Amino acid sequence: MKKQLLFALTLFIIFQAAIISAYAQVESLAPGVQKISVGVPDKFTPYGFRLESPMKTALGELPAAKLPFDINDISISVNNRGVIVKIPLDTSEQLYGFGLQFGSFDQRGLKIKPIVNDNPLNDLGYSHGPTTFYVSNKGYGILINTARYVTFYCGNTARLNDGKGNGVQHSDGNSVQALYQSDNKASGNVLVDVPGAKGIEVFVFEGPDLKNAMQRYNLFAGGGALPAIWGLGIKYRVKADFNQQQVGKMAAYFRNNHMPCDVLGLEPKWQTTAYSCSYVWNKNLFPSPNAFIDTMKNKGFHLNLWEHAFVSTASPLYAPLKTKAGNYLVWNGLVPDFADSTASNLFANYHENIFVKEGISGFKMDECDNSNIAFGSHAWSFPELSSFPSGIDGEQMHQLFGMLYDKTIFNIYKKNNLRTYLDVRASNDFASPYPSALYSDTYDHKQYIRLIVNSGFSGMNWSPEVRESNSIKDLMRRSQTAVLSAQTLYNSWYLKNPPWLQINKEKNNAGELMDNASAIETDVRELLNFRMSLIPYLYNAYADYHFKGIPPFRALVMDYPTDKKTFSISDEYMIGNGILAAPLTEKEDERVVYLPEGTWYDYNTNQKYIGGKEYTVKTGLTQLPIFIKEGTILPLATPVGYVGQDTKFEITCLVYGNNPASTTLFEDDGTSFNYEKGSYNIVTLSWQKNKGSVKRNGKFKNNRYVIKKWQLIN
Amino acid sequence: MKKQLLFALTLFIIFQAAIISAYAQVESLAPGVQKISVGVPDKFTPYGFRLESPMKTALGELPAAKLPFDINDISISVNNRGVIVKIPLDTSEQLYGFGLQFGSFDQRGLKIKPIVNDNPLNDLGYSHGPTTFYVSNKGYGILINTARYVTFYCGNTARLNDGKGNGVQHSDGNSVQALYQSDNKASGNVLVDVPGAKGIEVFVFEGPDLKNAMQRYNLFAGGGALPAIWGLGIKYRVKADFNQQQVGKMAAYFRNNHMPCDVLGLEPKWQTTAYSCSYVWNKNLFPSPNAFIDTMKNKGFHLNLWEHAFVSTASPLYAPLKTKAGNYLVWNGLVPDFADSTASNLFANYHENIFVKEGISGFKMDECDNSNIAFGSHAWSFPELSSFPSGIDGEQMHQLFGMLYDKTIFNIYKKNNLRTYLDVRASNDFASPYPSALYSDTYDHKQYIRLIVNSGFSGMNWSPEVRESNSIKDLMRRSQTAVLSAQTLYNSWYLKNPPWLQINKEKNNAGELMDNASAIETDVRELLNFRMSLIPYLYNAYADYHFKGIPPFRALVMDYPTDKKTFSISDEYMIGNGILAAPLTEKEDERVVYLPEGTWYDYNTNQKYIGGKEYTVKTGLTQLPIFIKEGTILPLATPVGYVGQDTKFEITCLVYGNNPASTTLFEDDGTSFNYEKGSYNIVTLSWQKNKGSVKRNGKFKNNRYVIKKWQLIN
């Protein structure tokens, strides 16, 4: 009798499994990366438009992993409304991701709609850089391969009849807080709602740990981007109505005053018309653009052009693109159907011939997100109901538009074997191989810091740009954050003078400089010089991003996934392997810093801290709010005014502690993709018996790093 | 040759028209109300769940109208993504509606998502009371009969190849404002995006003018609700943890101190468990609930019970509803499938037997909206991907949930021939016949005033409740607004004492009354007494709402649709035919008031103002910020402490100007639906040759209004 029961039970289990496997197909795409498919997946997806192929070799070198659940326990159902995906969730798990989230960090317990928008809207999930991807501190990642507007319920639902979630009652009903309290641990899964879909692909990235899962995600996307080395210097965007001469004067200001600067950005008015765009030089302001590009180049400046993708009738691109555009206009301009390669090619060829071949080093791709309400003004961009010749609809186009635009522009540079560092205002899944930084108009410093932290879960670079400031302290704190980010950018598109000469917008434009302008300039120079010193270290972190998938900027929890205190820290982050940054904002002279296990050195004072604790630390305005992990060799360069083709970096190695691990520098030409064919060196820096040593391996012939000095700190 | 061309052109036009008419069916539903159907409309719609039948006779009595466009120019297309509706829009039109919008009023140029939510989210369109309905000042209304999440683009899109919207460029690109500026007049239509639909019904309401269009909407829904007359008095909700004795003490406070009060509301703790709900009296706090109800009744108090619809395991309703509920729980409680009449009936029968038959006069139906982020806490309510036994999905259930809940409860009272006045936190299209007031936790006074104004476009009653206050002035200004609204409610669910004895929450609960508590009580009494005086006038306005569809509270533009100055006024409104209200908020001693054409009297000073202009007017804290239109007979009653079954109102008629129009009072028992069978009187008040006259017409036997005095003001 017992045997029969067991037999029936086994049959029942097999039968149940059969129902699931009949629909769900699991495929291994690369080491530790699996895809589950159900139904008829969408034609237009983030993966379908991926920039690069997976880096399978690097993926194979990661430690083997095992999911904390059976992959078949991911349940996917298709109904009239769309697709529902259910992913198991342990009661102790913490979740991170969904792209550049402004207000949230640990996503467990939240309802998140990762929708592309310039307005974060009370943490609904809206962002310039949303992703349908999350990682768990249990060491795996999940990506829903869709360009639809989806909702993630991160363990905050309770299903009827699932044997959980009954009987919990509130003890106190006398406050709003108490009434609305919910038990976030109640649900045993993450639910994903994909309305409108008839099928779905779910990508599962194994760990074994949180960082490994992120590495797999980034490597699967093609590896992290290695920006042109000059992109890691200082970018400065000049006032929108500056003419050729005024830009030239600004360039001279930087060189004459020894303020480092690599890139000058031109804003809308370089074009004959913008909003929508002509992509034609405004000869009134720039009578000889190509000669101007050359002059700037000779002075070591790269030029970056602002634009957006909405094509004015005044543009030579209007006529060819008119039949390859969406059926709604934005600012009366065409919306190119970038989902169709003919539209992309037309757009790219024009940009290649008119700009890239003439020496333009990059673009700022603005307004490719979407907006509901922009700064008290009205909504803009194309409606979600738009249709495009390729067949993609407006909703899916919105989610992919920034990325497709970025792809169109990036591929020009790739084709010309030129590296770049772009600005783009929207992105999505599989963004890692794009050498592009995202930015926003929201300008909340605390959020900007959180976005650096969240960028490590996004495969994106975040640029916490500096514009005007409320106070000198605000300017300095924002500058510190910018220096400790993926891109150091002063965006002065509405400022005549650099903000460090006058923080106030009106006075700045009236030419009224601050009394202490020169002193503040000196202070800012000190910070910018530190950025220039950090370039070799940062560049190596980006090489780790490219070859190993390790995000150069990342949350503490990624390096310390078992340290519960790191689970919710969204205002500190790691830069590379040895630096912990804890930026301060306008009102702060000091702040509480949590330092994980190990020993840490205050970079400014060399004071030692025992990890696993919180400390209150003061950081001056010209100092850097960073802590160096014991065991780190920190290579810092003598600052240069800009990174030229032949720049040699003179390096001082700061050795923290007596037994540091050896570290590396990545050496190549910094501006071509030749490294992809092996033309690079790995420079290994070691410290043994109180002596530093340098070992160089690789095929690149031109040494860029000169190790000048070693200095032990302990 | 020319003839042939004309022939071809004609054929072409006919052919085009044929394509449209082959799909679109236009049907006349009632005088001036047409329905266009395309494709396969949804099974679950606001119209499908309507409470009442259209009032066809009243509709037929409205002046004949003509749409400003051919109804066939409304284009509807169905594609893979869903349905797109395009409605013609004149360049000069202003649009209003989409329910209780918090931040917006004139909707032209906006992108609006009327989605049910407790969090207005930067004016995306979210609201407790969204509707898919708008009216134009050109005198027509449009309703999209869907419970899906839709987006309205109100004339802010430009289509490629439509011959418009090309060539407009910005003159100035030096500010964010200038860059994002868009030309709101660019588009010749309203676009509606209905993702997921396979067909749609569009209801078109003719005018001829704006008010007539609203009247048609309200009459088509079944006519405006006539609340129980006691509902127009004062409602006071007591602290959530009060027991029977404490409630009794509070009741005694009102009577002993001559503070008017008709309704006492009990909050969550009257139940054994709430969040989710048991719907069972907590005998610890209320040992003898039915006796308690009777005691209160004898003192002239109606009792209102707080609840929400999420059914706890501790509830007798749990077992019967378990198979008639959604597949996700809220606060671990069942979500009854109110789209299925068996679930509604179970819920209603229980409430009828246990509460209504025992004398409970009404309910506060809380939490039937939805939430993304509630007060920094987490999202709650059921996911949109939920499924219900009836076949409705979670998205559509969310849009309809408040209304279906309201219908379930209201129908108990209807069945018992008892009128009521309910509180409900969500509603939708065709809400007019519900005697229910909506409310919110947002507590922004300026928004609360705007919501009164928008309620007139919504078929909803808005209750700007008073809780704690920042200052005495805040309390008094909020009280003025409450007195001049559809429901005067003090919601003290977390306050031990009335807010006028202590405005500060902590001190209030510590029993620490203000030094000047007694003086403030006197001031508040003055305002509340005015409310009691206004009941006959208000009740008549509600009769106009019921029989003629005229909203009792409405924007100035509804009465003055050709006065451009009224187009964007969202902080003044009409009450009935003769009162213009212009409430002030905490910081104001005076405010700018626009008075439309005609002559107006400051109610407080009798100062005359010539209309068509703005005036700066001071209003004291115990005065009422109202202006009376010349030609009005304003009947005000001697205030009573509450409205009992036998209350007679002693009326003073204030006559503004020498030649007033006659006015009416609506007379019936105030508590039954017998008026639907003709048991009511119309009391006509006239003033001729310096003398007032009263004429009574109708079948109701019991005179409630005694006209005591006439007073000419001019």
GROMACS .gro file of N, CA, C and O in nm, chain B residues 247-311:
model
  260
  961VAL      N    1  -1.630   5.692   2.309
  961VAL     CA    2  -1.710   5.746   2.199
  961VAL      C    3  -1.831   5.818   2.256
  961VAL      O    4  -1.867   5.928   2.213
  962GLY      N    5  -1.891   5.756   2.355
  962GLY     CA    6  -2.006   5.818   2.420
  962GLY      C    7  -1.972   5.953   2.481
  962GLY      O    8  -2.047   6.050   2.469
  963LYS      N    9  -1.855   5.960   2.541
  963LYS     CA   10  -1.809   6.085   2.601
  963LYS      C   11  -1.789   6.192   2.494
  963LYS      O   12  -1.823   6.309   2.514
  964MET      N   13  -1.734   6.150   2.382
  964MET     CA   14  -1.712   6.244   2.273
  964MET      C   15  -1.846   6.294   2.220
  964MET      O   16  -1.863   6.414   2.192
  965ALA      N   17  -1.943   6.203   2.209
  965ALA     CA   18  -2.077   6.241   2.163
  965ALA      C   19  -2.135   6.344   2.258
  965ALA      O   20  -2.191   6.448   2.215
  966ALA      N   21  -2.120   6.319   2.388
  966ALA     CA   22  -2.171   6.412   2.487
  966ALA      C   23  -2.103   6.548   2.475
  966ALA      O   24  -2.166   6.653   2.489
  967TYR      N   25  -1.973   6.546   2.447
  967TYR     CA   26  -1.899   6.671   2.428
  967TYR      C   27  -1.967   6.758   2.322
  967TYR      O   28  -1.989   6.878   2.342
  968PHE      N   29  -2.001   6.697   2.210
  968PHE     CA   30  -2.062   6.774   2.101
  968PHE      C   31  -2.195   6.836   2.146
  968PHE      O   32  -2.217   6.956   2.126
  969ARG      N   33  -2.279   6.756   2.205
  969ARG     CA   34  -2.411   6.807   2.245
  969ARG      C   35  -2.399   6.911   2.357
  969ARG      O   36  -2.461   7.016   2.352
  970ASN      N   37  -2.314   6.880   2.456
  970ASN     CA   38  -2.302   6.971   2.571
  970ASN      C   39  -2.244   7.106   2.531
  970ASN      O   40  -2.275   7.208   2.592
  971ASN      N   41  -2.158   7.102   2.431
  971ASN     CA   42  -2.092   7.227   2.393
  971ASN      C   43  -2.151   7.289   2.267
  971ASN      O   44  -2.091   7.380   2.209
  972HIS      N   45  -2.265   7.236   2.226
  972HIS     CA   46  -2.334   7.292   2.110
  972HIS      C   47  -2.247   7.300   1.986
  972HIS      O   48  -2.255   7.395   1.909
  973MET      N   49  -2.163   7.200   1.972
  973MET     CA   50  -2.089   7.186   1.847
  973MET      C   51  -2.173   7.094   1.760
  973MET      O   52  -2.200   6.979   1.799
  974PRO      N   53  -2.213   7.137   1.643
  974PRO     CA   54  -2.297   7.049   1.561
  974PRO      C   55  -2.225   6.922   1.520
  974PRO      O   56  -2.104   6.924   1.493
  975CYS      N   57  -2.294   6.813   1.517
  975CYS     CA   58  -2.237   6.686   1.470
  975CYS      C   59  -2.349   6.589   1.436
  975CYS      O   60  -2.439   6.566   1.518
  976ASP      N   61  -2.343   6.534   1.316
  976ASP     CA   62  -2.443   6.438   1.271
  976ASP      C   63  -2.393   6.295   1.271
  976ASP      O   64  -2.470   6.201   1.290
  977VAL      N   65  -2.263   6.281   1.241
  977VAL     CA   66  -2.210   6.146   1.220
  977VAL      C   67  -2.084   6.127   1.302
  977VAL      O   68  -1.996   6.214   1.302
  978LEU      N   69  -2.076   6.015   1.371
  978LEU     CA   70  -1.951   5.976   1.436
  978LEU      C   71  -1.896   5.856   1.360
  978LEU      O   72  -1.969   5.761   1.330
  979GLY      N   73  -1.768   5.863   1.329
  979GLY     CA   74  -1.705   5.753   1.257
  979GLY      C   75  -1.613   5.675   1.348
  979GLY      O   76  -1.537   5.735   1.425
  980LEU      N   77  -1.623   5.542   1.343
  980LEU     CA   78  -1.531   5.457   1.420
  980LEU      C   79  -1.420   5.409   1.326
  980LEU      O   80  -1.445   5.374   1.212
  981GLU      N   81  -1.300   5.406   1.377
  981GLU     CA   82  -1.184   5.369   1.296
  981GLU      C   83  -1.143   5.222   1.323
  981GLU      O   84  -1.212   5.152   1.398
  982PRO      N   85  -1.033   5.172   1.260
  982PRO     CA   86  -1.008   5.027   1.254
  982PRO      C   87  -1.035   4.942   1.378
  982PRO      O   88  -1.083   4.830   1.367
  983LYS      N   89  -1.005   4.997   1.497
  983LYS     CA   90  -1.005   4.908   1.613
  983LYS      C   91  -1.142   4.866   1.664
  983LYS      O   92  -1.151   4.793   1.762
  984TRP      N   93  -1.249   4.913   1.599
  984TRP     CA   94  -1.380   4.860   1.640
  984TRP      C   95  -1.389   4.711   1.603
  984TRP      O   96  -1.472   4.638   1.656
  985GLN      N   97  -1.299   4.667   1.514
  985GLN     CA   98  -1.298   4.527   1.472
  985GLN      C   99  -1.197   4.447   1.554
  985GLN      O  100  -1.100   4.502   1.605
  986THR      N  101  -1.220   4.318   1.559
  986THR     CA  102  -1.123   4.231   1.630
  986THR      C  103  -0.987   4.235   1.562
  986THR      O  104  -0.884   4.235   1.629
  987THR      N  105  -0.986   4.239   1.430
  987THR     CA  106  -0.860   4.257   1.359
  987THR      C  107  -0.886   4.343   1.236
  987THR      O  108  -0.993   4.337   1.175
  988ALA      N  109  -0.788   4.424   1.204
  988ALA     CA  110  -0.796   4.506   1.083
  988ALA      C  111  -0.659   4.499   1.017
  988ALA      O  112  -0.560   4.469   1.082
  989TYR      N  113  -0.658   4.526   0.891
  989TYR     CA  114  -0.534   4.510   0.813
  989TYR      C  115  -0.486   4.367   0.821
  989TYR      O  116  -0.380   4.340   0.873
  990SER      N  117  -0.552   4.269   0.768
  990SER     CA  118  -0.682   4.271   0.704
  990SER      C  119  -0.797   4.269   0.806
  990SER      O  120  -0.772   4.264   0.926
  991CYS      N  121  -0.922   4.272   0.755
  991CYS     CA  122  -1.039   4.298   0.840
  991CYS      C  123  -1.116   4.172   0.877
  991CYS      O  124  -1.133   4.081   0.796
  992SER      N  125  -1.167   4.174   1.000
  992SER     CA  126  -1.255   4.063   1.043
  992SER      C  127  -1.403   4.098   1.026
  992SER      O  128  -1.486   4.010   1.014
  993TYR      N  129  -1.435   4.228   1.028
  993TYR     CA  130  -1.576   4.274   1.025
  993TYR      C  131  -1.653   4.218   1.146
  993TYR      O  132  -1.771   4.187   1.135
  994VAL      N  133  -1.581   4.203   1.254
  994VAL     CA  134  -1.642   4.152   1.378
  994VAL      C  135  -1.614   4.254   1.488
  994VAL      O  136  -1.501   4.299   1.503
  995TRP      N  137  -1.720   4.292   1.560
  995TRP     CA  138  -1.702   4.388   1.668
  995TRP      C  139  -1.599   4.339   1.768
  995TRP      O  140  -1.601   4.222   1.808
  996ASN      N  141  -1.510   4.428   1.806
  996ASN     CA  142  -1.413   4.401   1.911
  996ASN      C  143  -1.484   4.424   2.044
  996ASN      O  144  -1.504   4.537   2.087
  997LYS      N  145  -1.521   4.314   2.107
  997LYS     CA  146  -1.603   4.324   2.228
  997LYS      C  147  -1.527   4.382   2.347
  997LYS      O  148  -1.587   4.423   2.446
  998ASN      N  149  -1.395   4.382   2.337
  998ASN     CA  150  -1.318   4.447   2.444
  998ASN      C  151  -1.346   4.597   2.447
  998ASN      O  152  -1.357   4.656   2.553
  999LEU      N  153  -1.355   4.655   2.328
  999LEU     CA  154  -1.382   4.798   2.321
  999LEU      C  155  -1.531   4.828   2.313
  999LEU      O  156  -1.578   4.928   2.366
 1000PHE      N  157  -1.605   4.743   2.246
 1000PHE     CA  158  -1.749   4.763   2.229
 1000PHE      C  159  -1.826   4.641   2.278
 1000PHE      O  160  -1.868   4.558   2.198
 1001PRO      N  161  -1.843   4.631   2.411
 1001PRO     CA  162  -1.906   4.510   2.466
 1001PRO      C  163  -2.052   4.494   2.420
 1001PRO      O  164  -2.099   4.381   2.412
 1002SER      N  165  -2.122   4.602   2.392
 1002SER     CA  166  -2.263   4.590   2.352
 1002SER      C  167  -2.290   4.680   2.231
 1002SER      O  168  -2.353   4.784   2.244
 1003PRO      N  169  -2.240   4.641   2.116
 1003PRO     CA  170  -2.243   4.732   2.002
 1003PRO      C  171  -2.383   4.774   1.959
 1003PRO      O  172  -2.405   4.892   1.931
 1004ASN      N  173  -2.478   4.682   1.960
 1004ASN     CA  174  -2.610   4.719   1.908
 1004ASN      C  175  -2.685   4.812   2.003
 1004ASN      O  176  -2.751   4.907   1.958
 1005ALA      N  177  -2.665   4.790   2.129
 1005ALA     CA  178  -2.722   4.883   2.227
 1005ALA      C  179  -2.656   5.020   2.212
 1005ALA      O  180  -2.721   5.124   2.219
 1006PHE      N  181  -2.527   5.015   2.189
 1006PHE     CA  182  -2.449   5.138   2.170
 1006PHE      C  183  -2.501   5.216   2.048
 1006PHE      O  184  -2.519   5.339   2.053
 1007ILE      N  185  -2.525   5.145   1.937
 1007ILE     CA  186  -2.580   5.210   1.817
 1007ILE      C  187  -2.710   5.280   1.851
 1007ILE      O  188  -2.732   5.396   1.815
 1008ASP      N  189  -2.795   5.212   1.925
 1008ASP     CA  190  -2.925   5.269   1.961
 1008ASP      C  191  -2.910   5.394   2.047
 1008ASP      O  192  -2.979   5.495   2.025
 1009THR      N  193  -2.821   5.385   2.145
 1009THR     CA  194  -2.797   5.501   2.232
 1009THR      C  195  -2.755   5.622   2.150
 1009THR      O  196  -2.804   5.733   2.170
 1010MET      N  197  -2.663   5.598   2.060
 1010MET     CA  198  -2.613   5.707   1.977
 1010MET      C  199  -2.725   5.764   1.890
 1010MET      O  200  -2.738   5.885   1.874
 1011LYS      N  201  -2.802   5.674   1.836
 1011LYS     CA  202  -2.914   5.712   1.749
 1011LYS      C  203  -3.012   5.803   1.824
 1011LYS      O  204  -3.058   5.905   1.772
 1012ASN      N  205  -3.038   5.765   1.947
 1012ASN     CA  206  -3.130   5.844   2.029
 1012ASN      C  207  -3.077   5.985   2.055
 1012ASN      O  208  -3.154   6.077   2.081
 1013LYS      N  209  -2.945   5.998   2.049
 1013LYS     CA  210  -2.886   6.130   2.070
 1013LYS      C  211  -2.865   6.203   1.937
 1013LYS      O  212  -2.799   6.307   1.931
 1014GLY      N  213  -2.918   6.143   1.831
 1014GLY     CA  214  -2.911   6.210   1.701
 1014GLY      C  215  -2.781   6.186   1.624
 1014GLY      O  216  -2.750   6.258   1.530
 1015PHE      N  217  -2.707   6.083   1.665
 1015PHE     CA  218  -2.583   6.052   1.594
 1015PHE      C  219  -2.601   5.934   1.500
 1015PHE      O  220  -2.659   5.832   1.538
 1016HIS      N  221  -2.549   5.949   1.380
 1016HIS     CA  222  -2.538   5.835   1.289
 1016HIS      C  223  -2.400   5.775   1.306
 1016HIS      O  224  -2.303   5.850   1.325
 1017LEU      N  225  -2.392   5.645   1.296
 1017LEU     CA  226  -2.261   5.581   1.313
 1017LEU      C  227  -2.210   5.529   1.179
 1017LEU      O  228  -2.284   5.469   1.102
 1018ASN      N  229  -2.080   5.555   1.157
 1018ASN     CA  230  -2.014   5.514   1.033
 1018ASN      C  231  -1.896   5.427   1.072
 1018ASN      O  232  -1.819   5.461   1.162
 1019LEU      N  233  -1.882   5.312   1.007
 1019LEU     CA  234  -1.775   5.219   1.041
 1019LEU      C  235  -1.665   5.217   0.935
 1019LEU      O  236  -1.694   5.198   0.817
 1020TRP      N  237  -1.544   5.235   0.980
 1020TRP     CA  238  -1.428   5.218   0.892
 1020TRP      C  239  -1.412   5.069   0.860
 1020TRP      O  240  -1.431   4.984   0.947
 1021GLU      N  241  -1.372   5.042   0.737
 1021GLU     CA  242  -1.326   4.908   0.702
 1021GLU      C  243  -1.254   4.916   0.569
 1021GLU      O  244  -1.249   5.022   0.505
 1022HIS      N  245  -1.191   4.809   0.532
 1022HIS     CA  246  -1.152   4.794   0.391
 1022HIS      C  247  -1.200   4.658   0.347
 1022HIS      O  248  -1.262   4.584   0.426
 1023ALA      N  249  -1.176   4.622   0.222
 1023ALA     CA  250  -1.240   4.502   0.166
 1023ALA      C  251  -1.152   4.377   0.172
 1023ALA      O  252  -1.188   4.274   0.117
 1024PHE      N  253  -1.036   4.388   0.239
 1024PHE     CA  254  -0.945   4.273   0.241
 1024PHE      C  255  -0.976   4.188   0.364
 1024PHE      O  256  -0.961   4.233   0.478
 1025VAL      N  257  -1.018   4.066   0.337
 1025VAL     CA  258  -1.087   3.984   0.437
 1025VAL      C  259  -0.989   3.893   0.512
 1025VAL      O  260  -0.926   3.805   0.453
   0.00000   0.00000   0.00000
